mmCIF file of C-alpha atoms and ligand atoms in Angstrom:
data_model
loop_
_atom_site.group_PDB
_atom_site.id
_atom_site.type_symbol
_atom_site.label_atom_id
_atom_site.label_comp_id
_atom_site.label_asym_id
_atom_site.label_seq_id
_atom_site.Cartn_x
_atom_site.Cartn_y
_atom_site.Cartn_z
ATOM 1 C CA MET A 2 -18.703 -6.076 -0.082
ATOM 2 C CA GLU A 3 -21.893 -5.807 1.905
ATOM 3 C CA VAL A 4 -25.412 -5.401 0.630
ATOM 4 C CA ILE A 5 -27.958 -3.487 2.688
ATOM 5 C CA ILE A 6 -31.627 -3.838 1.774
ATOM 6 C CA ARG A 7 -34.120 -1.146 2.756
ATOM 7 C CA PRO A 8 -37.872 -1.382 2.206
ATOM 8 C CA ASN A 9 -38.144 1.323 -0.449
ATOM 9 C CA LYS A 10 -36.315 3.983 -2.431
ATOM 10 C CA GLU A 11 -36.936 6.618 0.225
ATOM 11 C CA SER A 12 -35.380 4.616 3.063
ATOM 12 C CA ALA A 13 -32.465 3.398 0.895
ATOM 13 C CA THR A 14 -31.693 6.966 -0.147
ATOM 14 C CA THR A 15 -32.003 8.236 3.443
ATOM 15 C CA LEU A 16 -29.519 5.617 4.616
ATOM 16 C CA ALA A 17 -27.021 6.628 1.923
ATOM 17 C CA ALA A 18 -27.458 10.302 2.868
ATOM 18 C CA ASN A 19 -26.903 9.524 6.555
ATOM 19 C CA LEU A 20 -23.711 7.607 5.767
ATOM 20 C CA ILE A 21 -22.369 10.542 3.756
ATOM 21 C CA ALA A 22 -23.334 12.989 6.498
ATOM 22 C CA ASP A 23 -21.414 10.976 9.085
ATOM 23 C CA LEU A 24 -18.341 10.825 6.841
ATOM 24 C CA VAL A 25 -18.391 14.595 6.246
ATOM 25 C CA LYS A 26 -18.790 15.262 9.986
ATOM 26 C CA ARG A 27 -15.966 12.866 10.848
ATOM 27 C CA LYS A 28 -13.559 14.294 8.243
ATOM 28 C CA PRO A 29 -14.200 17.940 7.290
ATOM 29 C CA THR A 30 -11.625 17.686 4.471
ATOM 30 C CA LEU A 31 -13.405 14.708 2.907
ATOM 31 C CA VAL A 32 -12.639 14.041 -0.768
ATOM 32 C CA LEU A 33 -15.889 12.915 -2.359
ATOM 33 C CA GLY A 34 -16.211 10.910 -5.550
ATOM 34 C CA LEU A 35 -19.574 11.815 -7.084
ATOM 35 C CA ALA A 36 -21.964 10.328 -9.623
ATOM 36 C CA THR A 37 -24.831 11.794 -11.625
ATOM 37 C CA GLY A 38 -28.020 10.126 -12.878
ATOM 38 C CA ARG A 39 -31.607 9.840 -11.717
ATOM 39 C CA THR A 40 -30.789 7.723 -8.661
ATOM 40 C CA MET A 41 -28.537 10.435 -7.254
ATOM 41 C CA GLU A 42 -31.047 13.280 -7.551
ATOM 42 C CA GLU A 43 -32.990 12.430 -4.379
ATOM 43 C CA LEU A 44 -29.788 11.606 -2.560
ATOM 44 C CA TYR A 45 -28.371 15.047 -3.301
ATOM 45 C CA ASP A 46 -31.683 16.645 -2.254
ATOM 46 C CA LYS A 47 -31.407 14.923 1.113
ATOM 47 C CA VAL A 48 -27.710 15.726 1.557
ATOM 48 C CA ALA A 49 -28.349 19.390 0.717
ATOM 49 C CA ALA A 50 -31.214 19.547 3.229
ATOM 50 C CA MET A 51 -28.876 18.360 6.008
ATOM 51 C CA LYS A 52 -26.960 21.667 5.949
ATOM 52 C CA LEU A 53 -23.599 19.922 6.282
ATOM 53 C CA ASP A 54 -20.385 21.911 6.269
ATOM 54 C CA PHE A 55 -18.568 21.292 2.967
ATOM 55 C CA THR A 56 -16.206 24.276 3.366
ATOM 56 C CA PHE A 57 -13.068 22.128 3.317
ATOM 57 C CA CYS A 58 -14.392 19.252 1.177
ATOM 58 C CA SER A 59 -13.450 18.620 -2.421
ATOM 59 C CA SER A 60 -15.006 16.427 -5.068
ATOM 60 C CA PHE A 61 -14.268 14.509 -8.241
ATOM 61 C CA ASN A 62 -17.046 13.339 -10.519
ATOM 62 C CA LEU A 63 -16.915 10.034 -12.288
ATOM 63 C CA ASP A 64 -17.638 11.187 -15.785
ATOM 64 C CA GLU A 65 -18.652 13.823 -18.314
ATOM 65 C CA TYR A 66 -19.978 13.710 -21.866
ATOM 66 C CA ILE A 67 -17.627 14.649 -24.671
ATOM 67 C CA GLY A 68 -18.525 17.722 -26.726
ATOM 68 C CA ILE A 69 -21.040 19.305 -24.368
ATOM 69 C CA GLU A 70 -20.217 22.737 -22.880
ATOM 70 C CA THR A 71 -20.369 22.963 -19.096
ATOM 71 C CA ILE A 72 -23.165 25.576 -19.362
ATOM 72 C CA ASP A 73 -25.321 23.162 -21.393
ATOM 73 C CA LYS A 74 -28.089 21.765 -19.199
ATOM 74 C CA ASN A 75 -27.181 18.237 -20.298
ATOM 75 C CA SER A 76 -23.604 18.475 -19.047
ATOM 76 C CA TYR A 77 -22.759 16.731 -15.812
ATOM 77 C CA ARG A 78 -21.215 19.995 -14.518
ATOM 78 C CA TYR A 79 -24.626 21.612 -14.958
ATOM 79 C CA TYR A 80 -26.295 18.645 -13.220
ATOM 80 C CA MET A 81 -23.910 18.839 -10.254
ATOM 81 C CA ASN A 82 -24.352 22.585 -9.825
ATOM 82 C CA LYS A 83 -28.122 22.237 -9.983
ATOM 83 C CA HIS A 84 -28.537 19.223 -7.712
ATOM 84 C CA LEU A 85 -25.777 19.761 -5.168
ATOM 85 C CA PHE A 86 -23.060 22.408 -5.510
ATOM 86 C CA ASP A 87 -25.436 25.400 -5.699
ATOM 87 C CA LYS A 88 -27.275 24.153 -2.608
ATOM 88 C CA VAL A 89 -24.346 23.532 -0.244
ATOM 89 C CA ASN A 90 -21.359 25.573 0.894
ATOM 90 C CA ILE A 91 -18.741 23.667 -1.094
ATOM 91 C CA ASN A 92 -16.170 25.876 -2.822
ATOM 92 C CA LYS A 93 -16.780 25.231 -6.528
ATOM 93 C CA LYS A 94 -13.064 25.642 -7.161
ATOM 94 C CA ASN A 95 -12.640 22.395 -5.256
ATOM 95 C CA THR A 96 -15.173 20.516 -7.395
ATOM 96 C CA HIS A 97 -13.814 18.654 -10.401
ATOM 97 C CA LEU A 98 -15.263 16.899 -13.417
ATOM 98 C CA PRO A 99 -13.414 15.468 -16.416
ATOM 99 C CA ASP A 100 -13.092 18.101 -19.179
ATOM 100 C CA GLY A 101 -15.411 16.913 -21.927
ATOM 101 C CA MET A 102 -14.387 19.865 -24.113
ATOM 102 C CA ALA A 103 -10.633 19.181 -23.881
ATOM 103 C CA LYS A 104 -8.742 19.366 -27.177
ATOM 104 C CA ASN A 105 -6.564 16.487 -26.075
ATOM 105 C CA THR A 106 -8.577 14.035 -24.006
ATOM 106 C CA ILE A 107 -5.548 11.836 -23.262
ATOM 107 C CA ILE A 108 -3.766 14.733 -21.547
ATOM 108 C CA ALA A 109 -6.992 15.866 -19.829
ATOM 109 C CA CYS A 110 -7.607 12.379 -18.403
ATOM 110 C CA HIS A 111 -4.010 12.083 -17.243
ATOM 111 C CA GLU A 112 -4.293 15.451 -15.490
ATOM 112 C CA TYR A 113 -7.544 14.362 -13.866
ATOM 113 C CA GLU A 114 -5.833 11.307 -12.383
ATOM 114 C CA ASN A 115 -3.004 13.543 -11.132
ATOM 115 C CA GLN A 116 -5.486 15.904 -9.481
ATOM 116 C CA ILE A 117 -7.130 12.972 -7.686
ATOM 117 C CA ASN A 118 -3.720 11.797 -6.465
ATOM 118 C CA ASP A 119 -2.701 15.318 -5.403
ATOM 119 C CA SER A 120 -5.885 15.574 -3.308
ATOM 120 C CA GLY A 121 -4.772 12.527 -1.336
ATOM 121 C CA GLY A 122 -7.195 10.177 -3.105
ATOM 122 C CA ILE A 123 -10.955 9.772 -2.932
ATOM 123 C CA ASP A 124 -12.268 9.049 0.578
ATOM 124 C CA VAL A 125 -15.719 7.941 -0.465
ATOM 125 C CA GLN A 126 -16.953 7.200 -3.967
ATOM 126 C CA LEU A 127 -20.692 7.295 -4.684
ATOM 127 C CA LEU A 128 -21.903 5.042 -7.469
ATOM 128 C CA GLY A 129 -25.061 4.124 -9.324
ATOM 129 C CA ILE A 130 -25.262 1.220 -11.771
ATOM 130 C CA GLY A 131 -26.248 1.470 -15.405
ATOM 131 C CA ARG A 132 -28.442 -1.073 -17.154
ATOM 132 C CA SER A 133 -25.320 -2.218 -19.010
ATOM 133 C CA GLY A 134 -23.680 -2.918 -15.648
ATOM 134 C CA HIS A 135 -21.467 0.120 -15.967
ATOM 135 C CA ILE A 136 -20.053 2.129 -13.085
ATOM 136 C CA GLY A 137 -19.131 5.611 -14.239
ATOM 137 C CA PHE A 138 -19.216 5.044 -17.997
ATOM 138 C CA ASN A 139 -17.148 1.868 -17.850
ATOM 139 C CA GLU A 140 -19.035 -0.045 -20.476
ATOM 140 C CA PRO A 141 -18.621 -3.789 -21.141
ATOM 141 C CA LEU A 142 -15.006 -4.881 -21.703
ATOM 142 C CA SER A 143 -13.585 -1.966 -19.728
ATOM 143 C CA ALA A 144 -10.368 -3.324 -18.254
ATOM 144 C CA LEU A 145 -10.670 -3.909 -14.531
ATOM 145 C CA SER A 146 -7.435 -1.908 -14.173
ATOM 146 C CA SER A 147 -8.554 0.913 -16.504
ATOM 147 C CA ARG A 148 -7.848 4.567 -15.682
ATOM 148 C CA THR A 149 -9.659 7.789 -16.617
ATOM 149 C CA ARG A 150 -10.115 7.803 -20.391
ATOM 150 C CA GLU A 151 -12.457 8.293 -23.326
ATOM 151 C CA LYS A 152 -15.101 5.617 -23.746
ATOM 152 C CA ALA A 153 -17.742 4.914 -26.412
ATOM 153 C CA LEU A 154 -21.204 4.400 -24.940
ATOM 154 C CA THR A 155 -23.252 1.265 -25.600
ATOM 155 C CA PRO A 156 -26.693 1.363 -27.252
ATOM 156 C CA THR A 157 -28.092 0.282 -23.844
ATOM 157 C CA THR A 158 -26.621 3.385 -22.184
ATOM 158 C CA VAL A 159 -27.740 5.630 -25.031
ATOM 159 C CA ALA A 160 -31.275 4.210 -24.627
ATOM 160 C CA GLN A 161 -31.066 4.768 -20.841
ATOM 161 C CA ASN A 162 -29.896 8.391 -20.979
ATOM 162 C CA SER A 163 -31.054 9.863 -24.297
ATOM 163 C CA PRO A 164 -34.627 10.522 -23.001
ATOM 164 C CA LEU A 165 -33.016 13.107 -20.680
ATOM 165 C CA PHE A 166 -32.074 15.224 -23.728
ATOM 166 C CA ASP A 167 -34.654 17.557 -25.313
ATOM 167 C CA ASN A 168 -33.681 15.954 -28.584
ATOM 168 C CA PRO A 169 -32.585 12.362 -27.799
ATOM 169 C CA GLU A 170 -30.444 12.405 -30.974
ATOM 170 C CA ASP A 171 -28.235 15.044 -29.315
ATOM 171 C CA MET A 172 -26.901 12.667 -26.693
ATOM 172 C CA PRO A 173 -23.151 12.245 -27.211
ATOM 173 C CA LYS A 174 -22.001 8.713 -27.938
ATOM 174 C CA ARG A 175 -18.682 9.211 -26.137
ATOM 175 C CA ALA A 176 -17.705 10.294 -22.647
ATOM 176 C CA LEU A 177 -14.723 10.679 -20.359
ATOM 177 C CA THR A 178 -14.874 8.406 -17.343
ATOM 178 C CA MET A 179 -12.762 7.412 -14.402
ATOM 179 C CA GLY A 180 -11.555 3.866 -15.000
ATOM 180 C CA VAL A 181 -12.559 0.805 -13.002
ATOM 181 C CA GLY A 182 -9.048 0.840 -11.517
ATOM 182 C CA THR A 183 -9.458 4.508 -10.545
ATOM 183 C CA ILE A 184 -12.774 3.753 -8.818
ATOM 184 C CA LEU A 185 -11.344 0.767 -6.945
ATOM 185 C CA GLU A 186 -8.692 3.028 -5.383
ATOM 186 C CA ALA A 187 -11.341 4.995 -3.441
ATOM 187 C CA LYS A 188 -10.996 4.255 0.267
ATOM 188 C CA ARG A 189 -14.696 3.552 0.617
ATOM 189 C CA ILE A 190 -17.443 2.941 -1.930
ATOM 190 C CA ILE A 191 -21.182 3.460 -1.488
ATOM 191 C CA MET A 192 -23.401 2.301 -4.326
ATOM 192 C CA LEU A 193 -27.110 3.139 -4.385
ATOM 193 C CA VAL A 194 -29.441 1.052 -6.537
ATOM 194 C CA THR A 195 -33.224 1.292 -6.657
ATOM 195 C CA GLY A 196 -36.098 0.000 -8.783
ATOM 196 C CA THR A 197 -37.065 -3.289 -10.439
ATOM 197 C CA GLU A 198 -35.385 -2.337 -13.707
ATOM 198 C CA LYS A 199 -32.011 -2.686 -11.944
ATOM 199 C CA ALA A 200 -32.755 -6.018 -10.207
ATOM 200 C CA GLU A 201 -31.291 -8.284 -12.866
ATOM 201 C CA ILE A 202 -28.052 -6.379 -13.460
ATOM 202 C CA LEU A 203 -27.589 -5.846 -9.705
ATOM 203 C CA ALA A 204 -27.807 -9.609 -9.045
ATOM 204 C CA LYS A 205 -25.181 -10.232 -11.722
ATOM 205 C CA ALA A 206 -22.957 -7.469 -10.342
ATOM 206 C CA VAL A 207 -23.116 -8.624 -6.733
ATOM 207 C CA GLU A 208 -23.471 -12.396 -6.942
ATOM 208 C CA GLY A 209 -22.157 -13.230 -10.401
ATOM 209 C CA PRO A 210 -18.588 -13.948 -11.479
ATOM 210 C CA ILE A 211 -16.184 -11.024 -11.848
ATOM 211 C CA THR A 212 -16.024 -10.059 -15.491
ATOM 212 C CA SER A 213 -15.081 -7.017 -17.542
ATOM 213 C CA MET A 214 -18.415 -7.555 -19.356
ATOM 214 C CA ILE A 215 -20.071 -6.094 -16.233
ATOM 215 C CA SER A 216 -17.811 -3.439 -14.715
ATOM 216 C CA ALA A 217 -19.757 -3.346 -11.454
ATOM 217 C CA THR A 218 -18.633 -6.917 -10.665
ATOM 218 C CA ALA A 219 -15.181 -5.418 -9.979
ATOM 219 C CA LEU A 220 -16.630 -3.951 -6.776
ATOM 220 C CA GLN A 221 -16.411 -7.468 -5.329
ATOM 221 C CA LEU A 222 -12.653 -6.829 -5.160
ATOM 222 C CA HIS A 223 -13.020 -3.729 -2.984
ATOM 223 C CA PRO A 224 -12.493 -4.166 0.778
ATOM 224 C CA ALA A 225 -14.952 -1.452 1.873
ATOM 225 C CA CYS A 226 -17.863 -1.414 -0.539
ATOM 226 C CA THR A 227 -21.450 -0.993 0.668
ATOM 227 C CA ILE A 228 -24.299 -1.512 -1.785
ATOM 228 C CA ILE A 229 -27.556 0.036 -0.580
ATOM 229 C CA VAL A 230 -30.634 -1.198 -2.409
ATOM 230 C CA ASP A 231 -34.394 -1.083 -2.081
ATOM 231 C CA GLU A 232 -36.588 -4.207 -2.056
ATOM 232 C CA GLU A 233 -37.394 -3.740 -5.739
ATOM 233 C CA ALA A 234 -33.758 -3.774 -6.812
ATOM 234 C CA ALA A 235 -33.037 -6.640 -4.386
ATOM 235 C CA GLY A 236 -35.677 -8.834 -6.040
ATOM 236 C CA LYS A 237 -33.235 -11.145 -7.830
ATOM 237 C CA LEU A 238 -30.539 -11.456 -5.150
ATOM 238 C CA GLN A 239 -30.155 -15.084 -4.001
ATOM 239 C CA GLU A 240 -28.852 -14.218 -0.523
ATOM 240 C CA ARG A 241 -31.290 -11.453 0.309
ATOM 241 C CA GLU A 242 -32.348 -13.063 3.613
ATOM 242 C CA TYR A 243 -28.726 -12.944 4.740
ATOM 243 C CA TYR A 244 -28.327 -9.292 3.660
ATOM 244 C CA ARG A 245 -31.467 -8.336 5.599
ATOM 245 C CA TRP A 246 -30.073 -10.114 8.670
ATOM 246 C CA ILE A 247 -26.820 -8.139 8.425
ATOM 247 C CA PHE A 248 -28.612 -4.795 8.639
ATOM 248 C CA GLU A 249 -30.856 -5.936 11.496
ATOM 249 C CA ASN A 250 -28.098 -7.518 13.587
ATOM 250 C CA GLU A 251 -24.603 -6.189 12.887
ATOM 251 C CA PRO A 252 -23.541 -3.572 15.474
ATOM 252 C CA GLU A 253 -22.129 -1.157 12.854
ATOM 253 C CA TRP A 254 -25.670 -0.659 11.486
ATOM 254 C CA GLU A 255 -27.278 -0.061 14.862
ATOM 255 C CA PRO A 256 -27.124 3.768 14.674
ATOM 256 C CA TYR A 257 -28.837 3.654 11.271
ATOM 257 C CA ARG A 258 -31.655 1.269 12.218
ATOM 258 C CA VAL A 259 -33.644 3.804 14.181
ATOM 259 C CA VAL A 260 -34.201 6.210 11.281
HETATM 260 C C1 F6R B 327 -23.234 8.850 -13.999
HETATM 261 C C2 F6R B 327 -22.819 7.492 -13.698
HETATM 262 C C3 F6R B 327 -23.619 6.336 -14.162
HETATM 263 C C4 F6R B 327 -24.981 6.244 -13.453
HETATM 264 C C5 F6R B 327 -25.786 5.056 -13.980
HETATM 265 C C6 F6R B 327 -27.155 4.976 -13.344
HETATM 266 O O1 F6R B 327 -22.331 9.791 -13.469
HETATM 267 O O2 F6R B 327 -21.814 7.320 -13.093
HETATM 268 O O3 F6R B 327 -22.891 5.156 -13.959
HETATM 269 O O4 F6R B 327 -24.782 6.097 -12.078
HETATM 270 O O5 F6R B 327 -25.916 5.154 -15.361
HETATM 271 O O6 F6R B 327 -27.928 6.058 -13.772
HETATM 272 P P1 F6R B 327 -29.421 6.260 -13.239
HETATM 273 O O7 F6R B 327 -29.319 6.589 -11.792
HETATM 274 O O8 F6R B 327 -29.946 7.412 -14.050
HETATM 275 O O9 F6R B 327 -30.144 4.990 -13.473
#
């Protein structure tokens, strides 16, 4: 795992967008793992503005609410169309989200895993972190080897996301989510975290002991995980001087320092 600290949300998001752009250019058939949420909105704006060629790319989203139609503006399918798919040249047939309206969620989740495998696996997985420490909707006590499945959402997550609904009461309390084990199989992981409200959970996720109480700690097990944060989110990291040094001195970051 490496942590990269940028001065503010804008520069952290730009760095994440530039990394994605380079991956898409290097591999036109890139399989993207995608996240939703407020943190991703600016990232998708920047990626869309880059006019990248997504013709041969495919994507798999982390999660979807249960019981919300895809045309509902609170569904993650709606979010993805609005923030990314409608703005780039990706073939929507190659974009996948778990089926939150499936009659049998066990079968739907199994099929989702099969589709990921059939695509050759996720090349790069984008992640945000929830205030509960979740990645995807892997709430506390999600097994570190868990696969795509139905998950009940914590009160912390309901409090985080319900303000996005016209009527907060309408927020579903269950979702389908890739498992922690599914996420860890991505070849590369890029997590973007911004804002002071994430500082405490980020420090636990990055520098604390690995525990199923905080799913994001499992990222410490991944061999190619980059966590991009702004100074606000980095506020409680013990080793932040070292992380700053990495970005300023390691040759792999040289092309990204000039922007
Ligand atoms: C959503 C997802 C979640 C979010 C997390 C942070 O698809 O995977 O784990 O990334 O809840 O959400 P924001 O960015 O709204 O703080």
